[in-house]
PDB file of C-alpha atoms in Angstrom:
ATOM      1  CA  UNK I   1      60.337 199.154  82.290  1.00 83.00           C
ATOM      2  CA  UNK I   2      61.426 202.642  82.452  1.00 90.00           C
ATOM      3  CA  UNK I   3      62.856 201.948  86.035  1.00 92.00           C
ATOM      4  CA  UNK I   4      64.800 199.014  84.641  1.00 90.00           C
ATOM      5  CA  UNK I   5      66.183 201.155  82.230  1.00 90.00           C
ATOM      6  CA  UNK I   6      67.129 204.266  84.458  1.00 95.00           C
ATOM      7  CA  UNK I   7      68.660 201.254  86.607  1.00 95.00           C
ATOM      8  CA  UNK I   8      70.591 199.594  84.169  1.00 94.00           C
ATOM      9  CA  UNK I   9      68.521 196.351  84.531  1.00 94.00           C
ATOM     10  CA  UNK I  10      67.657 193.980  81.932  1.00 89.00           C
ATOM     11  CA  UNK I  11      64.564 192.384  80.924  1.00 82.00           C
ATOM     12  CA  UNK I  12      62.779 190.038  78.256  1.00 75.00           C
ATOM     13  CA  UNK I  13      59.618 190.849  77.378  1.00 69.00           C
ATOM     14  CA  UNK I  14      59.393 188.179  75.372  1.00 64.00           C
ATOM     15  CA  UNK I  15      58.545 184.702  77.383  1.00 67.00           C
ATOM     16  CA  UNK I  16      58.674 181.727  74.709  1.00 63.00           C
ATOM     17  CA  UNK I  17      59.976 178.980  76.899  1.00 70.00           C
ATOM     18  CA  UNK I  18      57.211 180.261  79.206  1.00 66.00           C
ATOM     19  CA  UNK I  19      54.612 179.543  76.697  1.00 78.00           C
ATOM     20  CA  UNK I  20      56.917 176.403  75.833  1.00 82.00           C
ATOM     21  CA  UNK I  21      57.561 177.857  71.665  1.00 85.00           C
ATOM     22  CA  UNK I  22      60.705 176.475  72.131  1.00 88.00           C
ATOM     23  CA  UNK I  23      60.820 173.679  74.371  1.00 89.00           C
ATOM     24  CA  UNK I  24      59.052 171.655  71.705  1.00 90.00           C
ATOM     25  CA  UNK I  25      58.907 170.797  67.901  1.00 92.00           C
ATOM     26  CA  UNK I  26      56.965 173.369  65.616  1.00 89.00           C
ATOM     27  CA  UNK I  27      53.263 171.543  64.943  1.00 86.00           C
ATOM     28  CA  UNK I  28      53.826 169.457  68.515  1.00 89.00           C
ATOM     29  CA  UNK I  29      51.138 170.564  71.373  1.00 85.00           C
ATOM     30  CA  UNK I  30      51.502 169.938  74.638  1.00 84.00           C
ATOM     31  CA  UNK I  31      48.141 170.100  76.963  1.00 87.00           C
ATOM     32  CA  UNK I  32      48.893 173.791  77.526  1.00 83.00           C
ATOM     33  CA  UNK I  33      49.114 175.066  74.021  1.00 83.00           C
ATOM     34  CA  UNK I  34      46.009 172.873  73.621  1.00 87.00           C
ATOM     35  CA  UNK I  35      43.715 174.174  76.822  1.00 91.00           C
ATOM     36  CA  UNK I  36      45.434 177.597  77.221  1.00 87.00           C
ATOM     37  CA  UNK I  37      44.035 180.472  75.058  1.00 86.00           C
ATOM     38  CA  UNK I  38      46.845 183.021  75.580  1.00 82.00           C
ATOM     39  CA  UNK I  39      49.175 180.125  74.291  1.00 79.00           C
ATOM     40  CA  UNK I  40      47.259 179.685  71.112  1.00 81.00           C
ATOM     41  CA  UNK I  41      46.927 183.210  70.567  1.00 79.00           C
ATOM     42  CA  UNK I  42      51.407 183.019  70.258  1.00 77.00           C
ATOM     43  CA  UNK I  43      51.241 180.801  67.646  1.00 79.00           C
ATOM     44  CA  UNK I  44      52.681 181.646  64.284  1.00 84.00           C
ATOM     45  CA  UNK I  45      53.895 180.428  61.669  1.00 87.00           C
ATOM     46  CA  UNK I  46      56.528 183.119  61.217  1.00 88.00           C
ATOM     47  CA  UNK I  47      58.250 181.556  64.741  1.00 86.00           C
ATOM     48  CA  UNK I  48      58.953 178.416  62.999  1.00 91.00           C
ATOM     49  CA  UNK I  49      62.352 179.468  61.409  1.00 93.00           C
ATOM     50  CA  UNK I  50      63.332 180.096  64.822  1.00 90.00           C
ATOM     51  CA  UNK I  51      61.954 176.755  66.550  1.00 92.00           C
ATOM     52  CA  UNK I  52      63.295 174.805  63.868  1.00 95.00           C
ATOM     53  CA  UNK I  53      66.701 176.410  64.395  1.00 95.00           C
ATOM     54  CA  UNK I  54      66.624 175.579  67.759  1.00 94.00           C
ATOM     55  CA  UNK I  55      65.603 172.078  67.345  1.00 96.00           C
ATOM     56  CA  UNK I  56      68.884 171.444  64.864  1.00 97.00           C
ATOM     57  CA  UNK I  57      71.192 172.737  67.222  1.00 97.00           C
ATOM     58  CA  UNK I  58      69.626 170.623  69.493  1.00 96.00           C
ATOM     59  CA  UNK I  59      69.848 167.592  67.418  1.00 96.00           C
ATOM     60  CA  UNK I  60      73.332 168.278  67.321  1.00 97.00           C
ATOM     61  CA  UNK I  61      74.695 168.500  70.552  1.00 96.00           C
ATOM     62  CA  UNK I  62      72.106 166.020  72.147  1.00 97.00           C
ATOM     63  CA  UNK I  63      70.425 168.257  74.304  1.00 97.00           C
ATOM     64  CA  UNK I  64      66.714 169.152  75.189  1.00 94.00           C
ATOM     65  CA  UNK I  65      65.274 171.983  73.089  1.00 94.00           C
ATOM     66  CA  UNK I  66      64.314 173.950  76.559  1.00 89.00           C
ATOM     67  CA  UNK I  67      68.356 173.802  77.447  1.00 91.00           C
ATOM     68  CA  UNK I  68      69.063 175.819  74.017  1.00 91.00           C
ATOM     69  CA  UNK I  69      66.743 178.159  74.059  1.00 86.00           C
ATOM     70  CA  UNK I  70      67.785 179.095  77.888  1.00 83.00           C
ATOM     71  CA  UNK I  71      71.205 179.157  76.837  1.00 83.00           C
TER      72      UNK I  71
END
């Protein structure tokens, strides 16, 4: 990280489409979040404001939750 920093590159250390947070309803599972332990260990519910969020803007502009949260 320091690198990226000294090198004026960017970077999320933060992954929650990789753990699919927000590619998917609060409360839904997927067989991931069901098998993988490092998955549950993300869930919160403090990260449903955000998920929710996410699902009404999807809602509204009739897209996939995963295309928001890229965006």
């Amino acid at each position: 990280m320091a690198m990226c920093g000294d090198m004026g590159v960017g970077l999320v250390p933060y992954s929650p489409n990789g753990k699919g947070r927000l590619a998917r309803p609060a409360g839904e599972q997927s067989t991931r979040s069901r098998t993988d332990h490092v998955v549950q260990s993300f869930d919160s519910p403090h990260h449903e404001p955000v998920i929710n969020a996410v699902q009404q803007v999807t809602e509204a502009r009739g897209v996939g939750m995963a295309q928001v949260a890229l965006s």
